[in-house]
Amino acid sequence: MFPEGKLAFGPPIENGFYYDFDLPRALTPEDLAEIEERMKAIIKGRYSFEYRDVSVQEAKEMFAEQPYKIDQIEKLASGEEDEHGEAGSEPVSEMSIYTHHKFTDLCRGPHLENTSQIPANAFKLLNVAGAYWRGDENQQMLQRIYGTVWPSRKELKKHLAWLEEVEKRDHRRLGKELDLFSFHEDAGAGLVYWHPRGARVRGIIEDFWRARHYEGGYEVVYTPHIGRARLWETSGHLDFYREGMYAPMDIDGMDYYLKPMNCPFHIKIYQTKRRSYRELPMRWAELGTVYRYERSGVLHGLMRVRGFTQDDAHIYCTPEQIEDEVVKVVRFSLRMLEAFGFESVTAYLSTMPEKAVGDPARWDQATEALKRAIDVIDLPYQIDEGGGAFYGPKIDLHLRDALGRGWQMSTIQFDFNLPDRFDLKYIGPDGMEHRPYMVHRALLGSVERFFGVLLEHYGGAFPVWLAPVQAMLIPIADRHNEYAHRVAAELKAADLRVEVDDSSDRMQAKIRAAQMQKVPYMLVIGDREVESGAAAVRLRSGQNLGAQSIQDFAAMALEAIAEKRDL
Ligand code: ZN
């Protein structure tokens, strides 16, 4: 179809594959249909996949017309990059090549024997997206065709239905439909504007979070959003994290940076006094808004932003307290996630990497404490040997959402670096100075991303306790408006979030609108309801509960809220 087209990379990915092309024009949906037809013809042709190794020189001649292939051959041959794009690997002297019919490509393989082994009715080309050569925004923009392929048509259909559901639940789409948040260029990319309804939900999450923390023995702190260069030099961020930080601003002739992390600020509070072992453990939590300069190409709705609010906390404790503290924080985290409806959680334990700071004995003790915590709580887990950060081992908790997708949420991370850098101390029972253990932990991760995951998990239909509007009052005619507003006032007084749809729309349209907004309860009010002091209650599931007194309805809703039930 495009004899002059240039081929780039085309690897398999989860549930399918893609291929990047440099083409003279943008592909259309009609092109994809035609490509699919040609793929079917190739499948039917029973062409065998033939493998051979060729020398670098031979490969360069074969792909003389293909600049991206030449680039890749040179990178492989020089060892500058391996097939995965990892730098610094062994130079390759032979190139692995596969040919079928008239098509030859660089490929590691292995392949099927011939094209007819691919079920012709079980693949589909999904869409075309822009992608930079080697993911580098300074390089050529290519067209990436995504496709999916399955062993049978039935499995393909199942996957397509799942993709449709994923798209329907896309938090960026729901954010618009439900009027929850937006982004605007005048704040720069990746900074969120929370609309009233989104802010409601966020407020409920944060109130709940704060209450749970006080219950769990934490104190809440607030710290500034900017810090002097000196602070970030001491913490090391200007050494190892400068690229992730926003450019400095000059205030009174000194450089200040927006904070990418809260830790150094909490340390400053720790250092305002001499600390005794009697004060430990200290657990300080903050909904701390941080700023990280992510490349614009990687930003994604609420999932990847430049300004976000970590549900951060730092725990300072003695060596004797460490096991207990870790068990507590993992339990605390699970209870928190469970309250939001996430029950399928897996732990990932990352241990000491080759390059690490801190006393190895402390690493051992901390890693053992993390293992013990997972054992005690009986969580399924995997170990990532050597996968820890240079400053300490950690546990990440991953959860599975309603669509079966995994998300990393909680992180519980030891730090043997900052206590040394800031020379943290406490006075032990022996009257001597000791170095405390320091643990960073975020349970929801960031409030923004958590909100995005939650939104997709529920498809926008939040359980009653989180719903921005819990009940919509729907007067059938204008003459019912006054009663509806009176009922609304009564329900608000009972701490329910309600609104009255007193627009001039017809009842069915009002019900449809509330349904679209995924409001849990709709209270329809007509002559009969006004007379009897009641409301006809309808659930967003479509179920009709019939006429209920206002008190009965309020009691039912409050019970669902208290139990954090769906409805
Ligand atoms: Zn921290």
XYZ file of C-alpha atoms and ligand atoms in Angstrom:
568
model
C 0.000 0.000 0.000
C 2.927 2.341 0.709
C 6.013 1.130 -1.182
C 7.923 4.198 0.013
C 6.937 3.603 3.664
C 9.697 3.216 6.242
C 9.542 0.561 8.933
C 10.532 1.233 12.529
C 9.853 -1.071 15.526
C 7.056 -3.634 15.775
C 7.144 -5.641 18.995
C 4.544 -7.845 20.692
C 2.917 -6.185 23.728
C 0.373 -7.310 26.313
C -2.714 -8.598 24.464
C -1.347 -7.797 21.039
C 1.262 -5.926 19.067
C 2.087 -2.663 17.360
C 4.196 -1.503 14.478
C 5.610 1.997 13.887
C 5.726 3.337 10.333
C 6.995 6.475 8.655
C 4.423 7.030 5.894
C 3.786 9.797 3.351
C 0.305 10.492 4.745
C -1.842 9.939 7.829
C -3.605 6.582 7.976
C -7.411 6.515 8.032
C -9.813 3.920 9.483
C -10.417 2.775 5.879
C -6.690 2.056 5.566
C -6.833 -0.170 8.643
C -9.724 -2.129 7.098
C -7.707 -2.612 3.925
C -4.594 -3.637 5.858
C -6.691 -6.220 7.708
C -7.875 -7.627 4.373
C -4.289 -7.901 3.162
C -3.299 -9.588 6.428
C -6.054 -12.152 5.868
C -4.758 -12.831 2.369
C -1.233 -13.363 3.764
C -2.607 -15.737 6.403
C -4.421 -17.675 3.685
C -1.204 -17.865 1.646
C 0.365 -20.294 4.184
C 3.728 -18.551 3.769
C 6.392 -20.046 5.973
C 8.456 -17.901 8.307
C 12.076 -18.409 7.385
C 14.840 -17.598 9.813
C 18.473 -16.833 9.195
C 21.386 -14.969 10.721
C 23.245 -12.496 8.523
C 26.370 -10.440 9.060
C 26.079 -6.794 10.006
C 27.295 -5.810 6.542
C 24.743 -8.039 4.827
C 21.964 -6.710 7.020
C 22.921 -3.135 6.146
C 22.709 -3.989 2.438
C 19.346 -5.733 2.840
C 17.860 -2.737 4.645
C 19.644 -0.025 2.677
C 16.305 1.674 1.956
C 15.201 1.537 5.587
C 16.912 4.236 7.692
C 15.282 3.161 10.996
C 16.445 -0.424 10.510
C 19.939 0.809 9.685
C 19.918 2.892 12.856
C 18.896 -0.147 14.887
C 21.461 -2.422 13.186
C 24.187 0.085 14.022
C 23.057 0.353 17.631
C 22.984 -3.433 18.021
C 26.345 -3.839 16.277
C 28.050 -1.219 18.448
C 26.499 -2.501 21.659
C 25.116 0.978 22.275
C 21.709 -0.587 22.779
C 20.222 -4.074 22.894
C 16.861 -5.228 21.485
C 15.086 -3.790 24.508
C 16.672 -0.388 24.091
C 18.870 -0.971 27.148
C 22.177 0.804 26.927
C 25.618 -0.690 27.350
C 25.174 -4.274 26.159
C 27.361 -6.692 24.234
C 27.946 -5.778 20.569
C 26.060 -8.144 18.232
C 27.879 -9.478 15.165
C 24.972 -11.353 13.553
C 21.516 -10.019 12.848
C 18.537 -12.329 13.199
C 16.223 -12.021 10.183
C 12.806 -13.480 9.386
C 11.201 -13.622 5.974
C 7.705 -14.608 4.873
C 6.348 -14.117 1.371
C 7.868 -10.851 0.147
C 8.512 -9.378 3.590
C 11.774 -9.437 5.515
C 12.370 -7.909 8.917
C 14.862 -7.816 11.729
C 13.437 -9.986 14.473
C 14.660 -12.069 17.360
C 11.794 -14.526 16.920
C 10.742 -17.196 17.513
C 7.851 -17.364 15.053
C 5.102 -19.767 14.054
C 5.926 -22.146 11.214
C 3.705 -20.453 8.689
C 1.143 -17.672 8.416
C -1.881 -19.977 8.285
C -1.370 -20.807 11.972
C -2.714 -17.350 12.823
C -6.528 -17.508 13.097
C -7.780 -15.153 10.377
C -10.910 -14.291 12.345
C -9.248 -13.618 15.689
C -7.176 -10.498 15.108
C -8.063 -6.853 14.746
C -6.215 -3.611 14.095
C -7.398 -1.255 16.808
C -6.161 2.242 16.142
C -3.349 4.509 14.994
C -1.443 6.774 17.367
C 1.518 9.103 17.022
C 4.808 7.818 18.441
C 8.287 9.315 18.300
C 11.176 7.255 16.968
C 12.787 5.699 20.056
C 10.230 7.569 22.207
C 12.322 10.734 21.852
C 10.317 13.908 21.240
C 13.229 15.416 19.278
C 13.018 12.600 16.749
C 10.700 11.863 13.845
C 6.998 11.392 14.662
C 5.810 8.020 13.357
C 2.412 6.365 12.989
C 1.874 3.451 15.337
C -0.735 0.854 14.408
C -1.992 -1.124 17.390
C -3.463 -4.575 16.921
C -4.666 -7.486 18.998
C -4.654 -11.200 18.220
C -6.134 -14.189 20.057
C -6.302 -17.973 19.711
C -10.017 -17.813 18.825
C -12.721 -15.435 17.667
C -14.508 -15.878 20.989
C -11.507 -14.647 22.926
C -11.048 -11.734 20.526
C -14.669 -10.679 21.080
C -14.261 -10.905 24.820
C -11.171 -8.728 24.660
C -12.878 -6.152 22.425
C -15.792 -5.918 24.864
C -13.276 -5.361 27.673
C -11.547 -2.628 25.675
C -14.898 -0.948 25.133
C -15.517 -1.007 28.872
C -12.032 0.403 29.533
C -12.775 3.245 27.143
C -16.179 3.946 28.673
C -14.539 4.130 32.076
C -11.609 6.291 30.985
C -11.291 8.780 33.829
C -10.612 11.668 31.417
C -13.906 10.992 29.696
C -15.811 10.503 32.982
C -14.149 13.625 34.383
C -15.827 15.635 31.632
C -19.168 13.815 31.653
C -19.516 14.102 35.414
C -18.041 17.626 35.575
C -15.279 16.641 38.019
C -12.010 18.219 36.834
C -10.205 19.799 33.896
C -6.768 20.913 32.691
C -5.848 24.326 31.298
C -2.765 25.408 29.477
C -2.392 28.553 31.562
C -1.184 26.491 34.516
C 1.035 24.476 32.219
C 0.422 20.829 31.424
C -0.252 18.312 34.154
C -1.828 20.526 36.812
C -5.392 19.750 37.806
C -8.345 22.107 38.235
C -10.870 20.460 40.549
C -14.514 21.356 39.801
C -17.020 21.519 42.672
C -18.194 17.913 42.282
C -14.707 16.510 41.936
C -13.565 18.614 44.873
C -16.447 17.189 46.942
C -15.259 13.653 46.391
C -11.658 14.626 46.998
C -12.694 16.378 50.217
C -14.493 13.244 51.437
C -11.453 11.098 50.661
C -9.193 13.522 52.514
C -11.490 13.875 55.546
C -11.728 10.101 55.823
C -7.960 9.795 55.397
C -7.286 12.349 58.125
C -9.730 10.746 60.567
C -8.200 7.300 60.003
C -4.713 8.678 60.562
C -5.567 10.301 63.862
C -7.192 7.003 64.908
C -4.090 5.125 63.809
C -1.717 7.100 65.994
C -0.505 9.595 63.392
C -0.209 13.347 63.725
C -0.960 15.536 60.733
C 1.435 18.302 59.664
C 1.483 20.987 56.970
C 4.672 22.232 55.333
C 5.606 24.857 52.702
C 5.596 24.248 48.948
C 9.025 25.734 48.295
C 12.434 25.201 49.826
C 15.849 26.831 49.468
C 18.562 25.299 47.306
C 20.542 24.617 50.506
C 17.827 22.242 51.766
C 17.794 20.269 48.493
C 21.581 20.103 48.531
C 21.563 18.577 52.004
C 18.812 16.140 51.056
C 20.677 15.218 47.860
C 17.745 16.003 45.581
C 19.790 18.514 43.588
C 22.272 15.711 42.888
C 20.071 12.799 42.028
C 16.684 14.341 41.311
C 17.395 17.723 39.672
C 15.853 16.714 36.330
C 12.580 15.923 38.043
C 12.389 19.364 39.656
C 10.885 22.577 38.307
C 13.428 25.304 37.510
C 14.365 27.406 40.551
C 12.853 30.806 41.264
C 14.822 33.716 42.605
C 13.485 35.151 45.848
C 15.510 37.905 47.529
C 18.567 36.821 45.599
C 18.367 33.168 46.623
C 17.299 30.081 44.677
C 14.136 28.347 45.829
C 12.653 25.170 44.382
C 9.091 23.844 44.323
C 9.202 20.721 46.449
C 9.265 17.367 44.639
C 8.981 15.556 47.983
C 7.884 16.372 51.504
C 10.535 14.460 53.423
C 13.098 17.216 54.102
C 10.360 19.402 55.576
C 9.241 16.723 58.004
C 12.876 16.276 58.967
C 13.084 19.991 59.726
C 10.200 19.604 62.179
C 11.962 16.624 63.754
C 15.067 18.742 64.234
C 13.364 21.571 66.089
C 14.033 19.741 69.382
C 16.259 17.165 70.988
C 14.264 13.935 70.596
C 14.123 11.214 73.218
C 13.384 7.515 72.667
C 10.318 8.152 74.801
C 8.772 10.167 71.962
C 9.247 7.372 69.421
C 7.670 6.099 67.291
C 6.575 9.384 65.753
C 4.272 9.185 62.781
C 3.717 12.391 60.856
C 1.363 12.513 57.922
C 0.705 15.215 55.386
C -1.447 15.583 52.321
C 1.549 17.247 50.770
C 1.317 18.746 47.316
C 4.536 18.204 45.367
C 5.709 19.227 41.899
C 7.696 17.073 39.536
C 8.742 18.148 36.110
C 7.598 15.202 33.998
C 8.117 15.276 30.233
C 4.915 16.429 28.571
C 4.812 13.255 26.458
C 4.306 11.033 29.507
C 1.530 13.073 31.156
C -1.776 11.206 31.237
C -4.965 12.689 32.719
C -4.874 12.336 36.501
C -2.689 9.235 36.333
C 0.517 11.082 35.524
C 0.615 14.782 36.395
C 3.172 17.410 37.359
C 1.538 18.644 40.536
C 0.008 16.131 42.902
C -0.849 15.599 46.511
C 0.888 12.673 48.142
C -0.787 11.099 51.127
C 2.621 11.079 52.657
C 3.843 10.103 56.091
C 7.188 9.619 57.765
C 7.714 7.297 60.665
C 10.705 7.741 62.965
C 11.402 4.888 65.332
C 14.028 2.892 67.215
C 15.484 -0.413 65.929
C 13.387 -2.314 68.502
C 10.174 -0.768 67.184
C 10.740 -1.353 63.506
C 8.981 -4.720 63.045
C 5.910 -3.616 64.882
C 5.730 -0.400 62.947
C 5.982 -2.121 59.589
C 3.235 -4.612 60.444
C 1.070 -1.727 61.621
C 1.588 0.338 58.522
C 0.859 -2.574 56.143
C -2.329 -3.404 58.075
C -3.303 0.252 58.115
C -2.775 0.459 54.375
C -4.893 -2.632 53.643
C -7.730 -1.331 55.790
C -7.612 1.982 53.971
C -7.704 0.398 50.506
C -10.470 -1.960 51.600
C -12.642 0.966 52.687
C -12.512 2.220 49.109
C -13.571 -1.163 47.746
C -10.162 -2.628 46.827
C -9.685 -6.063 48.319
C -7.396 -7.897 45.933
C -3.928 -6.758 46.973
C -0.488 -8.202 46.191
C 2.757 -7.106 47.841
C 6.063 -6.579 46.037
C 9.149 -6.577 48.214
C 12.248 -4.891 46.753
C 15.581 -5.711 48.371
C 19.084 -4.193 48.442
C 20.495 -3.218 45.031
C 24.199 -3.421 44.171
C 24.724 0.271 44.709
C 23.329 1.189 48.074
C 23.987 3.500 50.983
C 23.627 2.647 54.655
C 24.763 -0.024 57.073
C 24.196 -3.566 55.617
C 23.072 -4.785 59.056
C 20.313 -2.192 58.990
C 19.347 -3.266 55.469
C 19.032 -6.852 56.710
C 16.967 -5.859 59.681
C 14.672 -3.663 57.607
C 14.239 -6.276 54.874
C 13.480 -8.938 57.496
C 10.920 -6.610 59.074
C 9.211 -6.158 55.714
C 9.175 -9.932 55.090
C 7.818 -10.620 58.546
C 5.062 -8.051 58.029
C 3.955 -9.750 54.810
C 4.032 -13.163 56.530
C 2.138 -12.030 59.611
C -0.560 -10.445 57.493
C -0.566 -13.393 55.084
C -0.465 -11.390 51.886
C 0.404 -12.902 48.507
C 3.777 -11.435 47.539
C 6.665 -11.428 45.110
C 10.273 -10.515 45.802
C 12.206 -8.224 43.510
C 15.797 -9.139 44.499
C 18.025 -6.102 44.229
C 15.098 -3.948 43.099
C 15.116 -1.560 46.058
C 16.081 2.102 45.870
C 19.711 2.889 46.744
C 18.588 4.268 50.106
C 16.445 1.398 51.445
C 14.226 -1.674 50.869
C 10.504 -1.233 50.294
C 7.125 -2.899 49.919
C 4.721 -1.805 47.206
C 1.093 -2.877 47.352
C -0.628 -3.462 44.027
C -4.374 -3.771 43.764
C -6.656 -5.138 41.098
C -9.549 -2.981 39.908
C -13.020 -3.965 38.661
C -11.628 -4.525 35.147
C -8.864 -6.792 36.437
C -6.114 -4.244 35.886
C -3.261 -3.957 38.368
C -2.331 -0.606 39.939
C 0.517 0.182 42.240
C -0.851 2.113 45.196
C 0.876 1.975 48.556
C 4.603 2.253 49.058
C 6.355 1.611 52.353
C 9.962 2.622 51.930
C 12.900 2.543 54.337
C 15.421 5.363 54.152
C 19.025 4.994 55.319
C 20.102 8.066 53.418
C 18.227 11.098 54.739
C 18.739 10.376 58.464
C 22.504 10.356 57.751
C 22.461 13.400 55.498
C 20.506 15.421 58.044
C 22.284 13.779 60.974
C 19.044 12.779 62.733
C 19.359 11.687 66.350
C 17.452 10.663 69.393
C 18.639 10.152 72.920
C 18.358 6.502 73.920
C 17.701 5.016 77.364
C 21.492 4.858 77.715
C 21.654 8.640 77.526
C 23.593 8.400 74.243
C 22.740 9.714 70.793
C 21.349 7.207 68.282
C 20.213 7.329 64.671
C 16.475 6.726 64.283
C 14.988 4.574 61.532
C 13.012 6.550 58.995
C 10.218 5.119 56.859
C 8.415 6.979 54.075
C 4.998 5.722 53.205
C 2.160 6.774 50.915
C -0.967 4.613 50.981
C -3.159 6.051 48.274
C -0.043 7.209 46.421
C -1.268 10.548 45.195
C -4.773 11.836 45.717
C -5.025 12.745 42.027
C -4.032 9.338 40.709
C -6.042 7.530 43.364
C -9.094 9.546 42.361
C -8.493 8.547 38.720
C -8.213 4.860 39.621
C -11.285 5.068 41.845
C -13.256 6.773 39.079
C -12.393 4.036 36.588
C -12.910 1.258 39.147
C -16.488 2.420 39.766
C -17.095 3.679 36.236
C -18.121 6.976 37.858
C -20.857 5.321 39.960
C -19.263 6.040 43.336
C -20.622 4.225 46.395
C -23.018 6.453 48.301
C -20.475 7.662 50.854
C -18.250 9.042 48.085
C -20.905 10.246 45.624
C -20.708 14.029 45.131
C -24.517 14.164 44.971
C -26.176 11.371 46.917
C -29.800 12.093 46.063
C -31.452 14.082 43.296
C -34.937 15.394 44.035
C -37.146 15.333 40.984
C -40.355 17.379 41.252
C -42.728 16.318 38.464
C -44.307 19.765 37.974
C -43.517 23.304 39.109
C -46.117 23.072 41.845
C -43.992 20.379 43.535
C -40.846 22.512 43.669
C -41.498 24.108 46.999
C -42.075 20.776 48.730
C -38.967 19.366 47.015
C -36.821 22.206 48.379
C -38.246 21.630 51.848
C -37.359 17.936 51.663
C -33.893 18.873 50.386
C -33.331 21.118 53.400
C -34.408 18.324 55.720
C -32.039 15.820 54.085
C -29.172 18.301 54.116
C -29.765 18.773 57.818
C -29.333 14.993 58.140
C -25.900 15.370 56.454
C -26.911 14.077 53.054
C -25.692 15.696 49.842
C -28.789 16.435 47.776
C -29.835 18.640 44.882
C -33.229 19.591 43.443
C -33.725 19.410 39.683
C -36.292 22.225 39.414
C -35.564 22.801 35.718
C -38.518 22.893 33.319
C -37.579 19.467 31.883
C -40.055 16.629 31.955
C -39.744 13.990 34.663
C -38.292 11.329 32.339
C -35.607 13.751 31.158
C -34.735 14.630 34.770
C -34.445 10.956 35.684
C -32.259 10.352 32.660
C -30.022 13.300 33.588
C -29.596 12.053 37.171
C -28.914 8.573 35.831
C -26.206 9.947 33.524
C -24.658 11.723 36.503
C -24.710 8.336 38.334
C -26.546 9.839 41.310
C -27.254 6.895 43.671
C -30.825 7.900 44.642
C -33.550 9.731 42.756
C -36.526 10.991 44.742
C -39.496 11.625 42.474
C -42.136 13.962 43.860
C -45.677 14.399 42.544
C -49.098 15.238 44.007
C -49.388 11.989 45.933
C -45.948 12.358 47.529
C -46.603 15.970 48.553
C -49.891 14.913 50.176
C -48.407 11.986 52.088
C -45.113 13.679 52.976
C -43.119 11.096 51.043
C -41.014 10.548 47.933
C -40.923 7.782 45.303
C -37.383 6.389 45.570
C -35.533 5.129 42.532
C -32.015 3.682 42.563
C -29.463 4.431 39.849
C -29.550 0.692 39.099
C -33.054 1.367 37.751
C -34.752 -0.388 40.655
C -37.894 1.325 42.048
C -38.326 1.187 45.813
C -41.758 2.878 45.746
C -42.971 5.623 48.066
C -40.992 6.087 51.282
C -41.298 8.603 54.070
C -38.460 11.127 54.092
C -37.238 9.780 57.463
C -37.178 6.198 56.188
C -35.255 7.220 53.091
C -32.737 9.200 55.143
C -32.236 6.252 57.509
C -31.635 3.906 54.569
C -29.147 6.258 52.891
C -27.273 6.940 56.132
C -26.945 3.220 56.748
C -25.487 2.670 53.268
C -23.037 5.504 53.940
C -22.005 4.180 57.339
C -21.372 0.737 55.862
C -19.675 2.236 52.800
C -22.027 0.187 50.638
C -22.674 0.785 46.955
C -26.353 1.730 47.497
Zn 9.470 10.893 52.247
